Amino acid sequence: MKNPVFINCDSTCLPLADGVADLILTSPPYNANIQYDVWNDCMPWPEYWALASRWACEMFRVSAPGGHAVLNVAIDIRTKPTGASRAKEHRERVDVFPLAMPWVETMKQARWVYRGSHIWLKATAPEEIRRSHARFGHDAVPAIINGGELVLVFLNTTTGRPARPNVKPDYLEDRRARMLDANALWCIHQAQPGRDRNWHPCPWPDELAERGVRRYSWPGDIVLDPFSGTGVVPRVAARMGRIGIGCEISEQCIRNAEARCDVRRAHAPARPKQGRLALK
């Protein structure tokens, strides 16, 4: 079989058997009015959170006992007012909506246990944050420059996972990586403009996927991204000796991600665990 595997589907109904994913590493839509090809990213908030609840429950269904879900989400969402509302926005800043905190509660309601979070600083130092983030606003109503996002970590506490060694093979080869991965602050430049941004507005940098895969999964594990976009997570997982699965609603994203993997595939595909990778 190919590794990684890409599936064109709706993430509210993943075509996977129960309990197969050792790690779910993803970034769900933010409802921030980002222009995707097939996804409405500007829906009423009650509708968005109803969908988020279904996503969280479906992720829990396919997660393995003892498995992790690692979600990259924005800390806050700032809408873009127009017309008469723009003046009010500058005076009162009433358009900021917290996104990370409601996501924590939504995941907990789906039986996930919150384990903490990493801060993804999109630079190697705070002063390197891109100029496009620096919208200072009026000093009378100080604005916050948001040059980072959260990486929320959750655990499926269902029992039944076999015991594992105290030290992961990945860290036997690179002990410095263990320190970097465990740190709450991940300083990683965001994906640079290039081919991915030509067909997806929010591509992940490979290093972000590498940190998540290495820290929260083991060689041979099944790593799932239910919002795979450019396919970075499945591709990186396969390269690191895991089995990568990407689910994506956009057929164009699936085609582009598969094309990139066909070009970049340089290692033999990992074999799935016996009986684990079952599709519905």
GROMACS .gro file of C-alpha atoms in nm:
model
  280
    1MET     CA    1   0.000   0.000   0.000
    2LYS     CA    2   0.099   0.361  -0.048
    3ASN     CA    3   0.225   0.561   0.246
    4PRO     CA    4   0.094   0.824   0.299
    5VAL     CA    5  -0.271   0.764   0.211
    6PHE     CA    6  -0.503   1.051   0.115
    7ILE     CA    7  -0.883   1.025   0.134
    8ASN     CA    8  -1.134   1.270  -0.010
    9CYS     CA    9  -1.406   1.290   0.255
   10ASP     CA   10  -1.599   1.506   0.503
   11SER     CA   11  -1.430   1.511   0.846
   12THR     CA   12  -1.762   1.471   1.025
   13CYS     CA   13  -1.771   1.112   0.894
   14LEU     CA   14  -1.419   0.971   0.865
   15PRO     CA   15  -1.400   0.645   0.665
   16LEU     CA   16  -1.188   0.473   0.931
   17ALA     CA   17  -1.262   0.197   1.179
   18ASP     CA   18  -1.286   0.272   1.550
   19GLY     CA   19  -0.965   0.312   1.747
   20VAL     CA   20  -0.708   0.306   1.466
   21ALA     CA   21  -0.532   0.644   1.494
   22ASP     CA   22  -0.246   0.660   1.744
   23LEU     CA   23  -0.205   1.032   1.681
   24ILE     CA   24  -0.441   1.290   1.532
   25LEU     CA   25  -0.236   1.592   1.433
   26THR     CA   26  -0.428   1.867   1.258
   27SER     CA   27  -0.541   2.226   1.229
   28PRO     CA   28  -0.919   2.264   1.189
   29PRO     CA   29  -1.077   2.559   1.007
   30TYR     CA   30  -1.087   2.875   1.219
   31ASN     CA   31  -1.404   3.032   1.076
   32ALA     CA   32  -1.188   3.335   1.004
   33ASN     CA   33  -1.320   3.413   0.655
   34ILE     CA   34  -1.021   3.253   0.484
   35GLN     CA   35  -1.075   3.183   0.116
   36TYR     CA   36  -1.074   2.806   0.061
   37ASP     CA   37  -1.186   2.648  -0.264
   38VAL     CA   38  -1.481   2.445  -0.128
   39TRP     CA   39  -1.512   2.534   0.241
   40ASN     CA   40  -1.730   2.812   0.385
   41ASP     CA   41  -1.502   2.971   0.646
   42CYS     CA   42  -1.746   3.244   0.744
   43MET     CA   43  -2.048   3.068   0.897
   44PRO     CA   44  -2.251   3.173   1.203
   45TRP     CA   45  -2.064   3.080   1.520
   46PRO     CA   46  -2.337   2.846   1.657
   47GLU     CA   47  -2.318   2.652   1.331
   48TYR     CA   48  -1.937   2.640   1.349
   49TRP     CA   49  -1.933   2.508   1.707
   50ALA     CA   50  -2.197   2.247   1.623
   51LEU     CA   51  -1.965   2.123   1.348
   52ALA     CA   52  -1.663   2.141   1.581
   53SER     CA   53  -1.845   1.917   1.828
   54ARG     CA   54  -1.906   1.659   1.556
   55TRP     CA   55  -1.541   1.677   1.450
   56ALA     CA   56  -1.424   1.626   1.809
   57CYS     CA   57  -1.651   1.324   1.859
   58GLU     CA   58  -1.545   1.168   1.529
   59MET     CA   59  -1.177   1.217   1.613
   60PHE     CA   60  -1.233   1.046   1.948
   61ARG     CA   61  -1.409   0.754   1.777
   62VAL     CA   62  -1.116   0.679   1.546
   63SER     CA   63  -0.846   0.743   1.808
   64ALA     CA   64  -0.666   0.451   1.969
   65PRO     CA   65  -0.667   0.399   2.347
   66GLY     CA   66  -0.389   0.612   2.488
   67GLY     CA   67  -0.369   0.809   2.165
   68HIS     CA   68  -0.324   1.185   2.139
   69ALA     CA   69  -0.503   1.457   1.950
   70VAL     CA   70  -0.286   1.761   1.881
   71LEU     CA   71  -0.473   2.062   1.742
   72ASN     CA   72  -0.318   2.382   1.610
   73VAL     CA   73  -0.565   2.670   1.653
   74ALA     CA   74  -0.547   3.046   1.663
   75ILE     CA   75  -0.556   3.206   2.008
   76ASP     CA   76  -0.812   3.465   1.898
   77ILE     CA   77  -1.002   3.545   1.581
   78ARG     CA   78  -1.034   3.906   1.468
   79THR     CA   79  -1.308   3.973   1.217
   80LYS     CA   80  -1.258   4.228   0.941
   81PRO     CA   81  -1.526   4.497   0.980
   82THR     CA   82  -1.627   4.706   0.683
   83GLY     CA   83  -1.812   5.032   0.634
   84ALA     CA   84  -1.966   5.191   0.941
   85SER     CA   85  -1.854   4.907   1.168
   86ARG     CA   86  -1.485   4.979   1.092
   87ALA     CA   87  -1.491   5.304   1.291
   88LYS     CA   88  -1.647   5.124   1.586
   89GLU     CA   89  -1.381   4.853   1.559
   90HIS     CA   90  -1.104   5.108   1.597
   91ARG     CA   91  -1.274   5.266   1.898
   92GLU     CA   92  -1.380   4.959   2.093
   93ARG     CA   93  -1.207   4.653   1.943
   94VAL     CA   94  -1.522   4.450   1.997
   95ASP     CA   95  -1.453   4.205   1.714
   96VAL     CA   96  -1.200   3.976   1.888
   97PHE     CA   97  -1.329   3.624   1.950
   98PRO     CA   98  -1.136   3.369   2.162
   99LEU     CA   99  -1.095   3.049   1.963
  100ALA     CA  100  -0.858   2.828   2.164
  101MET     CA  101  -1.057   2.823   2.488
  102PRO     CA  102  -1.386   2.710   2.328
  103TRP     CA  103  -1.194   2.442   2.139
  104VAL     CA  104  -1.062   2.304   2.469
  105GLU     CA  105  -1.416   2.282   2.607
  106THR     CA  106  -1.548   2.126   2.286
  107MET     CA  107  -1.283   1.854   2.294
  108LYS     CA  108  -1.342   1.784   2.663
  109GLN     CA  109  -1.715   1.737   2.594
  110ALA     CA  110  -1.615   1.472   2.339
  111ARG     CA  111  -1.429   1.279   2.617
  112TRP     CA  112  -1.081   1.406   2.536
  113VAL     CA  113  -0.861   1.493   2.835
  114TYR     CA  114  -0.673   1.822   2.802
  115ARG     CA  115  -0.299   1.779   2.869
  116GLY     CA  116  -0.166   2.129   2.803
  117SER     CA  117  -0.045   2.329   2.508
  118HIS     CA  118   0.257   2.448   2.314
  119ILE     CA  119   0.286   2.805   2.191
  120TRP     CA  120   0.383   2.816   1.825
  121LEU     CA  121   0.579   3.139   1.779
  122LYS     CA  122   0.603   3.194   1.405
  123ALA     CA  123   0.964   3.311   1.426
  124THR     CA  124   1.287   3.224   1.606
  125ALA     CA  125   1.254   3.535   1.825
  126PRO     CA  126   0.962   3.772   1.908
  127GLU     CA  127   1.121   4.067   1.726
  128GLU     CA  128   1.119   3.865   1.402
  129ILE     CA  129   0.740   3.854   1.374
  130ARG     CA  130   0.641   3.953   1.023
  131ARG     CA  131   0.550   4.315   0.959
  132SER     CA  132   0.207   4.212   0.840
  133HIS     CA  133   0.123   4.124   1.199
  134ALA     CA  134   0.220   4.467   1.325
  135ARG     CA  135  -0.112   4.649   1.320
  136PHE     CA  136  -0.064   4.863   1.624
  137GLY     CA  137  -0.394   5.053   1.601
  138HIS     CA  138  -0.454   5.364   1.810
  139ASP     CA  139  -0.252   5.400   2.128
  140ALA     CA  140  -0.572   5.503   2.306
  141VAL     CA  141  -0.699   5.149   2.244
  142PRO     CA  142  -0.380   4.938   2.232
  143ALA     CA  143  -0.384   4.641   1.998
  144ILE     CA  144  -0.210   4.307   2.050
  145ILE     CA  145   0.024   4.179   1.781
  146ASN     CA  146  -0.062   3.812   1.745
  147GLY     CA  147   0.244   3.642   1.599
  148GLY     CA  148   0.171   3.299   1.737
  149GLU     CA  149  -0.087   3.025   1.775
  150LEU     CA  150  -0.157   2.745   2.022
  151VAL     CA  151  -0.096   2.374   1.976
  152LEU     CA  152  -0.347   2.207   2.208
  153VAL     CA  153  -0.270   1.855   2.333
  154PHE     CA  154  -0.540   1.605   2.431
  155LEU     CA  155  -0.532   1.241   2.541
  156ASN     CA  156  -0.769   0.950   2.494
  157THR     CA  157  -0.754   0.795   2.841
  158THR     CA  158  -0.933   0.476   2.739
  159THR     CA  159  -0.727   0.182   2.866
  160GLY     CA  160  -0.588  -0.091   2.646
  161ARG     CA  161  -0.269   0.045   2.492
  162PRO     CA  162   0.034  -0.186   2.528
  163ALA     CA  163   0.321  -0.058   2.743
  164ARG     CA  164   0.602   0.122   2.563
  165PRO     CA  165   0.969   0.180   2.646
  166ASN     CA  166   1.069   0.484   2.851
  167VAL     CA  167   1.280   0.631   2.570
  168LYS     CA  168   1.152   0.679   2.216
  169PRO     CA  169   1.380   0.558   1.934
  170ASP     CA  170   1.362   0.902   1.771
  171TYR     CA  171   1.532   1.056   2.074
  172LEU     CA  172   1.805   0.795   2.096
  173GLU     CA  173   1.934   0.939   1.770
  174ASP     CA  174   1.875   1.305   1.857
  175ARG     CA  175   1.857   1.392   2.227
  176ARG     CA  176   1.846   1.765   2.155
  177ALA     CA  177   1.519   1.711   1.968
  178ARG     CA  178   1.363   1.571   2.287
  179MET     CA  179   1.433   1.895   2.471
  180LEU     CA  180   1.299   2.109   2.186
  181ASP     CA  181   0.985   1.898   2.143
  182ALA     CA  182   0.900   1.895   2.515
  183ASN     CA  183   0.936   2.272   2.549
  184ALA     CA  184   0.612   2.468   2.572
  185LEU     CA  185   0.749   2.726   2.327
  186TRP     CA  186   0.797   2.612   1.968
  187CYS     CA  187   0.981   2.877   1.765
  188ILE     CA  188   0.918   2.779   1.403
  189HIS     CA  189   0.893   3.007   1.103
  190GLN     CA  190   0.565   2.972   0.919
  191ALA     CA  191   0.565   2.823   0.571
  192GLN     CA  192   0.728   3.058   0.325
  193PRO     CA  193   0.550   3.179   0.011
  194GLY     CA  194   0.590   2.919  -0.258
  195ARG     CA  195   0.417   2.641  -0.442
  196ASP     CA  196   0.192   2.538  -0.152
  197ARG     CA  197   0.053   2.889  -0.108
  198ASN     CA  198  -0.047   2.892  -0.473
  199TRP     CA  199  -0.325   2.643  -0.399
  200HIS     CA  200  -0.378   2.656  -0.022
  201PRO     CA  201  -0.398   2.969   0.198
  202CYS     CA  202  -0.259   2.815   0.518
  203PRO     CA  203   0.017   2.558   0.456
  204TRP     CA  204   0.200   2.416   0.756
  205PRO     CA  205   0.579   2.425   0.782
  206ASP     CA  206   0.733   2.077   0.779
  207GLU     CA  207   0.908   2.142   1.111
  208LEU     CA  208   0.579   2.193   1.295
  209ALA     CA  209   0.456   1.855   1.174
  210GLU     CA  210   0.790   1.696   1.263
  211ARG     CA  211   0.770   1.823   1.621
  212GLY     CA  212   0.417   1.691   1.668
  213VAL     CA  213   0.480   1.353   1.506
  214ARG     CA  214   0.804   1.293   1.694
  215ARG     CA  215   0.671   1.401   2.035
  216TYR     CA  216   0.330   1.233   2.033
  217SER     CA  217   0.372   0.917   1.825
  218TRP     CA  218   0.608   0.622   1.788
  219PRO     CA  219   0.761   0.459   1.479
  220GLY     CA  220   0.499   0.238   1.314
  221ASP     CA  221   0.206   0.438   1.458
  222ILE     CA  222  -0.086   0.557   1.247
  223VAL     CA  223  -0.092   0.937   1.223
  224LEU     CA  224  -0.414   1.097   1.099
  225ASP     CA  225  -0.479   1.452   0.979
  226PRO     CA  226  -0.855   1.495   0.920
  227PHE     CA  227  -0.797   1.841   0.765
  228SER     CA  228  -0.484   1.758   0.570
  229GLY     CA  229  -0.476   2.057   0.332
  230THR     CA  230  -0.135   2.048   0.164
  231GLY     CA  231  -0.066   1.701   0.304
  232VAL     CA  232   0.229   1.802   0.521
  233VAL     CA  233   0.135   1.588   0.824
  234PRO     CA  234   0.083   1.256   0.636
  235ARG     CA  235   0.392   1.318   0.425
  236VAL     CA  236   0.612   1.397   0.726
  237ALA     CA  237   0.468   1.104   0.923
  238ALA     CA  238   0.557   0.862   0.643
  239ARG     CA  239   0.906   1.005   0.620
  240MET     CA  240   0.952   0.954   0.996
  241GLY     CA  241   0.855   0.587   0.989
  242ARG     CA  242   0.486   0.624   1.071
  243ILE     CA  243   0.178   0.552   0.860
  244GLY     CA  244   0.032   0.882   0.740
  245ILE     CA  245  -0.336   0.929   0.657
  246GLY     CA  246  -0.477   1.257   0.532
  247CYS     CA  247  -0.849   1.329   0.499
  248GLU     CA  248  -0.954   1.639   0.306
  249ILE     CA  249  -1.282   1.771   0.166
  250SER     CA  250  -1.113   1.940  -0.132
  251GLU     CA  251  -1.043   1.713  -0.427
  252GLN     CA  252  -0.792   1.965  -0.561
  253CYS     CA  253  -0.593   1.955  -0.235
  254ILE     CA  254  -0.592   1.575  -0.246
  255ARG     CA  255  -0.460   1.573  -0.603
  256ASN     CA  256  -0.190   1.829  -0.526
  257ALA     CA  257  -0.083   1.654  -0.204
  258GLU     CA  258  -0.059   1.318  -0.383
  259ALA     CA  259   0.143   1.476  -0.662
  260ARG     CA  260   0.391   1.618  -0.411
  261CYS     CA  261   0.428   1.282  -0.241
  262ASP     CA  262   0.490   1.108  -0.574
  263VAL     CA  263   0.772   1.354  -0.637
  264ARG     CA  264   0.917   1.346  -0.284
  265ARG     CA  265   0.872   0.977  -0.198
  266ALA     CA  266   1.226   0.862  -0.130
  267HIS     CA  267   1.176   0.595   0.136
  268ALA     CA  268   1.000   0.260   0.124
  269PRO     CA  269   0.649   0.279   0.272
  270ALA     CA  270   0.607   0.157   0.629
  271ARG     CA  271   0.397  -0.153   0.673
  272PRO     CA  272   0.069  -0.107   0.863
  273LYS     CA  273   0.016  -0.294   1.186
  274GLN     CA  274  -0.177  -0.615   1.128
  275GLY     CA  275  -0.548  -0.543   1.123
  276ARG     CA  276  -0.509  -0.178   1.228
  277LEU     CA  277  -0.559   0.022   0.908
  278ALA     CA  278  -0.920  -0.066   0.837
  279LEU     CA  279  -1.128   0.155   0.610
  280LYS     CA  280  -1.503   0.158   0.627
   0.00000   0.00000   0.00000
